[in-house]
């Protein structure tokens, strides 16, 4: 086998709480991460050096691409002078709070482990993922999980609960580092209760879990970009049982139980926001 294609789904945060700032500059998080059916496809084939290409003019092909860094780190780890040709079919909006770069990097790690039959264990892949970025460990796992620490300490939340969402990415992007650097714990008025979320999740009680869809980073991003707040309110007006900004933003995710209302909201938002998607929970075996 010289060539393989791997699915790289986007991530959304169904809750996001910041516990405090750490000595290493990162923030201590407690967040429910969830993979959705908005998927990049990563094709990798053996080559003598690392080459990255994509179908998007917005993606860099050099070392600044996290997929490139993942390949470099992988070969360093297995001590092999080898390469790989990576093609990224980009469907996930960039700079959106959807872990697009992280999920590509995770797919490269998984793919190379397979392609080069390196047999790196889960723990070794996780360590490489941690070096690449805070969201990369979740993207390796790709099952709904409670994430703590920087986002790398993951406890899977098992269930086949399939949720339906409308996802809207405004035309602007944000830089995660900037949002975290402006975060001020004293400005937070409402925190998610992750234990209540997990209980509701296990009981398949969508109404109760929707109550906990709270992201404290909205205090920063919505203050800078009130449009995000407007999108959230409009989604709720159009029938979302709740709506939340994903990660550091600016994407907004609306949870719907009525698929007709979801379709109507899709038509409404698609007119003003080209990057509007109907998505649902992702399961790797699908
Ligand atoms: O880990 P990653 O490189 O994706 O994080 C991007 C930036 O987001 C970090 O440099 C840091 O400023 C911020 N961040 C944070 N706390 C986290 C995750 C990210 O402060 N838990």
Short mmCIF file of C-alpha atoms and ligand atoms in Angstrom, two decimals:
data_model
loop_
_atom_site.label_atom_id
_atom_site.label_comp_id
_atom_site.label_asym_id
_atom_site.label_seq_id
_atom_site.Cartn_x
_atom_site.Cartn_y
_atom_site.Cartn_z
CA UNK A 1 0.00 0.00 0.00
CA UNK A 2 1.62 3.24 -1.18
CA UNK A 3 -1.31 5.66 -1.03
CA UNK A 4 -4.22 6.18 1.37
CA UNK A 5 -7.05 8.66 1.93
CA UNK A 6 -8.20 9.55 5.44
CA UNK A 7 -11.23 11.51 6.59
CA UNK A 8 -10.45 14.51 8.78
CA UNK A 9 -13.65 15.81 10.42
CA UNK A 10 -14.09 19.26 11.93
CA UNK A 11 -14.44 19.75 15.68
CA UNK A 12 -16.96 21.87 17.52
CA UNK A 13 -17.11 22.76 21.20
CA UNK A 14 -20.53 22.06 22.69
CA UNK A 15 -19.42 23.67 25.96
CA UNK A 16 -16.25 25.61 26.74
CA UNK A 17 -15.15 26.73 30.17
CA UNK A 18 -11.85 28.37 31.09
CA UNK A 19 -10.74 27.53 34.62
CA UNK A 20 -7.77 29.90 34.72
CA UNK A 21 -4.41 30.88 33.26
CA UNK A 22 -1.46 28.54 33.68
CA UNK A 23 2.18 29.24 34.38
CA UNK A 24 3.08 28.11 30.81
CA UNK A 25 0.86 30.81 29.28
CA UNK A 26 -1.89 28.42 28.20
CA UNK A 27 -5.37 28.38 29.72
CA UNK A 28 -6.78 25.51 31.71
CA UNK A 29 -9.92 24.33 29.92
CA UNK A 30 -12.95 22.15 30.53
CA UNK A 31 -14.73 21.65 27.24
CA UNK A 32 -16.92 19.13 25.46
CA UNK A 33 -15.47 18.49 22.01
CA UNK A 34 -17.56 16.88 19.31
CA UNK A 35 -16.67 15.76 15.76
CA UNK A 36 -19.04 16.80 12.96
CA UNK A 37 -19.74 15.70 9.42
CA UNK A 38 -17.83 18.55 7.78
CA UNK A 39 -14.84 16.66 6.48
CA UNK A 40 -11.49 17.33 4.82
CA UNK A 41 -10.01 14.41 2.88
CA UNK A 42 -6.30 13.83 3.26
CA UNK A 43 -4.53 11.69 0.67
CA UNK A 44 -0.97 10.68 1.43
CA UNK A 45 1.51 8.71 -0.63
CA UNK A 46 5.12 7.72 -0.10
CA UNK A 47 7.68 10.17 -1.49
CA UNK A 48 11.31 11.11 -0.90
CA UNK A 49 10.56 14.50 0.71
CA UNK A 50 7.58 16.22 2.37
CA UNK A 51 5.32 17.92 -0.18
CA UNK A 52 1.97 19.53 0.66
CA UNK A 53 -0.71 20.50 -1.87
CA UNK A 54 -4.38 21.34 -1.57
CA UNK A 55 -7.44 22.46 -3.49
CA UNK A 56 -7.49 25.75 -1.54
CA UNK A 57 -5.56 28.89 -2.49
CA UNK A 58 -5.86 30.00 1.15
CA UNK A 59 -3.76 27.17 2.58
CA UNK A 60 0.03 27.45 2.80
CA UNK A 61 2.00 24.54 1.34
CA UNK A 62 5.14 25.16 3.35
CA UNK A 63 6.27 24.40 6.90
CA UNK A 64 3.66 26.75 8.33
CA UNK A 65 1.02 24.14 7.42
CA UNK A 66 0.35 21.94 10.48
CA UNK A 67 0.05 18.89 8.19
CA UNK A 68 3.65 19.48 7.05
CA UNK A 69 4.80 19.82 10.68
CA UNK A 70 2.99 16.58 11.56
CA UNK A 71 4.88 14.69 8.85
CA UNK A 72 8.21 16.19 9.89
CA UNK A 73 7.63 15.29 13.54
CA UNK A 74 6.52 11.76 12.62
CA UNK A 75 9.67 10.99 10.61
CA UNK A 76 11.81 12.48 13.37
CA UNK A 77 10.09 10.18 15.89
CA UNK A 78 10.56 6.99 13.86
CA UNK A 79 14.11 8.02 12.91
CA UNK A 80 13.57 7.51 9.21
CA UNK A 81 14.73 9.76 6.37
CA UNK A 82 11.60 9.51 4.30
CA UNK A 83 8.95 11.74 2.84
CA UNK A 84 5.32 11.95 1.91
CA UNK A 85 3.17 13.68 -0.64
CA UNK A 86 0.12 15.13 1.12
CA UNK A 87 -2.98 16.36 -0.71
CA UNK A 88 -5.60 18.21 1.35
CA UNK A 89 -9.13 18.42 -0.01
CA UNK A 90 -10.21 21.39 2.11
CA UNK A 91 -13.89 21.64 2.98
CA UNK A 92 -13.60 23.01 6.53
CA UNK A 93 -13.47 26.83 6.70
CA UNK A 94 -10.10 28.21 7.77
CA UNK A 95 -9.61 30.31 10.95
CA UNK A 96 -13.08 29.31 12.03
CA UNK A 97 -12.77 27.65 15.46
CA UNK A 98 -13.33 24.25 13.85
CA UNK A 99 -9.82 22.76 14.27
CA UNK A 100 -9.35 22.51 10.50
CA UNK A 101 -5.55 22.56 10.67
CA UNK A 102 -5.44 20.27 13.71
CA UNK A 103 -7.63 17.61 12.12
CA UNK A 104 -5.40 17.58 9.02
CA UNK A 105 -2.33 17.12 11.23
CA UNK A 106 -4.00 14.27 13.15
CA UNK A 107 -4.95 12.55 9.89
CA UNK A 108 -1.35 12.79 8.67
CA UNK A 109 -0.08 11.15 11.89
CA UNK A 110 -2.61 8.32 11.61
CA UNK A 111 -2.02 7.90 7.90
CA UNK A 112 1.77 7.83 8.12
CA UNK A 113 1.67 5.31 10.98
CA UNK A 114 -0.33 3.09 8.65
CA UNK A 115 1.54 3.82 5.40
CA UNK A 116 5.00 3.26 6.88
CA UNK A 117 3.79 0.48 9.21
CA UNK A 118 5.56 2.24 12.06
CA UNK A 119 3.32 0.73 14.74
CA UNK A 120 3.49 3.79 16.99
CA UNK A 121 1.21 3.17 19.95
CA UNK A 122 -1.75 5.39 20.88
CA UNK A 123 0.26 7.05 23.65
CA UNK A 124 3.16 7.84 21.28
CA UNK A 125 0.82 9.36 18.68
CA UNK A 126 -0.87 11.36 21.46
CA UNK A 127 2.53 12.76 22.54
CA UNK A 128 3.28 13.86 18.98
CA UNK A 129 -0.21 15.38 18.73
CA UNK A 130 0.35 17.38 21.95
CA UNK A 131 3.49 18.91 20.43
CA UNK A 132 1.57 20.03 17.34
CA UNK A 133 -1.31 21.87 19.06
CA UNK A 134 -3.95 21.77 21.77
CA UNK A 135 -6.74 20.43 19.51
CA UNK A 136 -4.68 17.76 17.73
CA UNK A 137 -5.06 15.03 20.44
CA UNK A 138 -8.85 15.32 20.20
CA UNK A 139 -8.66 15.07 16.41
CA UNK A 140 -6.73 11.79 16.75
CA UNK A 141 -9.47 10.39 18.96
CA UNK A 142 -12.40 11.83 17.05
CA UNK A 143 -15.11 10.80 19.43
CA UNK A 144 -17.09 13.14 21.69
CA UNK A 145 -14.98 13.84 24.76
CA UNK A 146 -14.56 16.02 27.82
CA UNK A 147 -11.20 17.76 27.37
CA UNK A 148 -9.20 19.21 30.24
CA UNK A 149 -5.71 20.71 30.60
CA UNK A 150 -4.79 22.59 27.41
CA UNK A 151 -7.37 20.40 25.68
CA UNK A 152 -5.18 17.29 25.51
CA UNK A 153 -6.49 15.36 28.55
CA UNK A 154 -9.45 13.54 27.05
CA UNK A 155 -12.22 11.47 28.57
CA UNK A 156 -14.50 10.01 25.88
CA UNK A 157 -18.24 10.52 26.42
CA UNK A 158 -19.65 7.39 24.84
CA UNK A 159 -22.99 7.44 23.04
CA UNK A 160 -24.31 7.15 19.51
CA UNK A 161 -26.37 10.29 20.03
CA UNK A 162 -26.67 11.96 16.62
CA UNK A 163 -27.26 15.70 16.73
CA UNK A 164 -28.21 17.99 13.84
CA UNK A 165 -26.74 21.46 13.51
CA UNK A 166 -26.60 24.53 11.37
CA UNK A 167 -23.08 25.92 11.14
CA UNK A 168 -22.43 29.50 10.03
CA UNK A 169 -18.93 30.89 9.50
CA UNK A 170 -18.93 34.69 9.21
CA UNK A 171 -16.69 36.19 6.52
CA UNK A 172 -13.95 37.18 9.00
CA UNK A 173 -11.53 34.92 10.88
CA UNK A 174 -10.00 35.16 14.32
CA UNK A 175 -6.61 34.17 15.73
CA UNK A 176 -7.00 31.84 18.74
CA UNK A 177 -3.97 33.28 20.53
CA UNK A 178 -5.43 36.81 20.38
CA UNK A 179 -8.77 35.73 21.83
CA UNK A 180 -7.18 33.85 24.74
CA UNK A 181 -4.81 36.74 25.45
CA UNK A 182 -7.81 39.08 25.95
CA UNK A 183 -9.80 36.66 28.09
CA UNK A 184 -10.74 38.03 31.51
CA UNK A 185 -12.29 35.59 33.99
CA UNK A 186 -14.06 38.41 35.86
CA UNK A 187 -16.15 39.22 32.77
CA UNK A 188 -17.72 35.73 32.73
CA UNK A 189 -21.32 35.74 33.98
CA UNK A 190 -22.35 32.23 32.94
CA UNK A 191 -20.38 28.95 32.93
CA UNK A 192 -21.39 25.60 31.47
CA UNK A 193 -22.03 22.72 33.87
CA UNK A 194 -20.12 19.94 32.12
CA UNK A 195 -21.34 17.23 34.51
CA UNK A 196 -24.96 18.22 33.80
CA UNK A 197 -24.13 18.14 30.07
CA UNK A 198 -22.65 14.64 30.34
CA UNK A 199 -25.63 13.35 32.34
CA UNK A 200 -28.03 14.75 29.76
CA UNK A 201 -25.86 13.26 26.98
CA UNK A 202 -26.03 9.79 28.54
CA UNK A 203 -29.81 10.16 28.99
CA UNK A 204 -30.09 11.33 25.36
CA UNK A 205 -31.90 14.36 26.79
CA UNK A 206 -31.23 16.94 24.08
CA UNK A 207 -33.26 19.73 25.72
CA UNK A 208 -31.20 19.51 28.94
CA UNK A 209 -27.85 19.28 27.20
CA UNK A 210 -28.76 22.32 25.10
CA UNK A 211 -29.09 24.36 28.32
CA UNK A 212 -25.38 23.77 28.99
CA UNK A 213 -24.20 24.93 25.56
CA UNK A 214 -22.16 27.84 26.94
CA UNK A 215 -18.79 29.09 25.69
CA UNK A 216 -17.04 31.58 27.96
CA UNK A 217 -14.75 32.76 25.12
CA UNK A 218 -17.82 34.47 23.67
CA UNK A 219 -17.16 37.21 26.26
CA UNK A 220 -14.09 38.15 24.19
CA UNK A 221 -15.02 37.32 20.60
CA UNK A 222 -18.61 38.64 20.65
CA UNK A 223 -17.47 41.87 22.26
CA UNK A 224 -15.05 42.35 19.33
CA UNK A 225 -17.49 41.05 16.70
CA UNK A 226 -21.14 41.64 17.75
CA UNK A 227 -22.23 40.00 14.47
CA UNK A 228 -21.61 36.62 16.14
CA UNK A 229 -24.21 37.48 18.80
CA UNK A 230 -26.66 38.54 16.12
CA UNK A 231 -26.22 35.21 14.29
CA UNK A 232 -26.81 33.28 17.53
CA UNK A 233 -30.03 35.15 18.27
CA UNK A 234 -31.33 34.77 14.72
CA UNK A 235 -30.66 31.02 14.80
CA UNK A 236 -32.71 30.73 18.00
CA UNK A 237 -35.47 32.82 16.48
CA UNK A 238 -35.49 30.39 13.53
CA UNK A 239 -35.90 27.37 15.79
CA UNK A 240 -32.49 26.36 17.15
CA UNK A 241 -32.95 25.03 20.68
CA UNK A 242 -29.62 26.69 21.47
CA UNK A 243 -26.72 28.25 19.58
CA UNK A 244 -23.07 28.58 20.60
CA UNK A 245 -19.83 29.92 19.20
CA UNK A 246 -17.31 27.13 18.55
CA UNK A 247 -13.84 27.40 20.13
CA UNK A 248 -12.42 30.90 19.93
CA UNK A 249 -14.82 31.61 17.05
CA UNK A 250 -16.10 32.96 14.87
CA UNK A 251 -18.23 29.97 13.71
CA UNK A 252 -21.68 29.64 15.26
CA UNK A 253 -23.38 26.31 15.76
CA UNK A 254 -27.15 26.02 16.16
CA UNK A 255 -28.66 22.80 17.53
CA UNK A 256 -31.97 21.82 15.90
CA UNK A 257 -34.37 18.96 16.61
CA UNK A 258 -36.82 20.03 13.90
CA UNK A 259 -35.24 19.34 10.49
CA UNK A 260 -37.72 21.55 8.60
CA UNK A 261 -36.72 24.50 10.76
CA UNK A 262 -33.06 23.60 10.19
CA UNK A 263 -33.62 23.63 6.43
CA UNK A 264 -35.39 27.02 6.59
CA UNK A 265 -32.60 28.48 8.70
CA UNK A 266 -30.05 27.08 6.22
CA UNK A 267 -31.80 28.86 3.34
CA UNK A 268 -31.98 32.09 5.37
CA UNK A 269 -28.30 32.17 6.37
CA UNK A 270 -26.88 30.84 3.09
CA UNK A 271 -28.02 34.06 1.35
CA UNK A 272 -25.71 36.23 3.48
CA UNK A 273 -23.09 33.68 4.51
CA UNK A 274 -21.65 31.46 1.73
CA UNK A 275 -19.98 29.32 4.41
CA UNK A 276 -23.21 27.94 5.88
CA UNK A 277 -23.49 24.17 6.38
CA UNK A 278 -26.01 21.58 7.57
CA UNK A 279 -23.98 19.12 9.64
CA UNK A 280 -24.50 16.32 12.13
CA UNK A 281 -22.46 14.29 14.60
CA UNK A 282 -19.65 12.36 12.92
CA UNK A 283 -18.92 8.69 13.52
CA UNK A 284 -15.74 7.32 11.96
CA UNK A 285 -17.33 4.08 10.80
CA UNK A 286 -19.91 5.94 8.66
O1 LIG B 1 -2.11 24.89 21.08
P1 LIG B 1 -2.35 25.84 19.97
O2 LIG B 1 -1.08 26.22 19.25
O3 LIG B 1 -3.40 25.42 19.03
O4 LIG B 1 -2.91 27.17 20.65
C1 LIG B 1 -2.91 28.41 20.00
C2 LIG B 1 -2.85 29.51 21.04
O5 LIG B 1 -4.07 29.56 21.79
C3 LIG B 1 -1.78 29.30 22.08
O6 LIG B 1 -0.57 29.88 21.69
C4 LIG B 1 -2.34 29.99 23.30
O7 LIG B 1 -2.06 31.38 23.21
C5 LIG B 1 -3.83 29.82 23.15
N1 LIG B 1 -4.34 28.71 23.96
C6 LIG B 1 -4.48 28.89 25.33
N2 LIG B 1 -4.96 27.87 26.10
C7 LIG B 1 -5.32 26.69 25.54
C8 LIG B 1 -5.21 26.49 24.15
C9 LIG B 1 -4.71 27.53 23.38
O8 LIG B 1 -4.16 29.95 25.87
N3 LIG B 1 -5.81 25.73 26.31
#
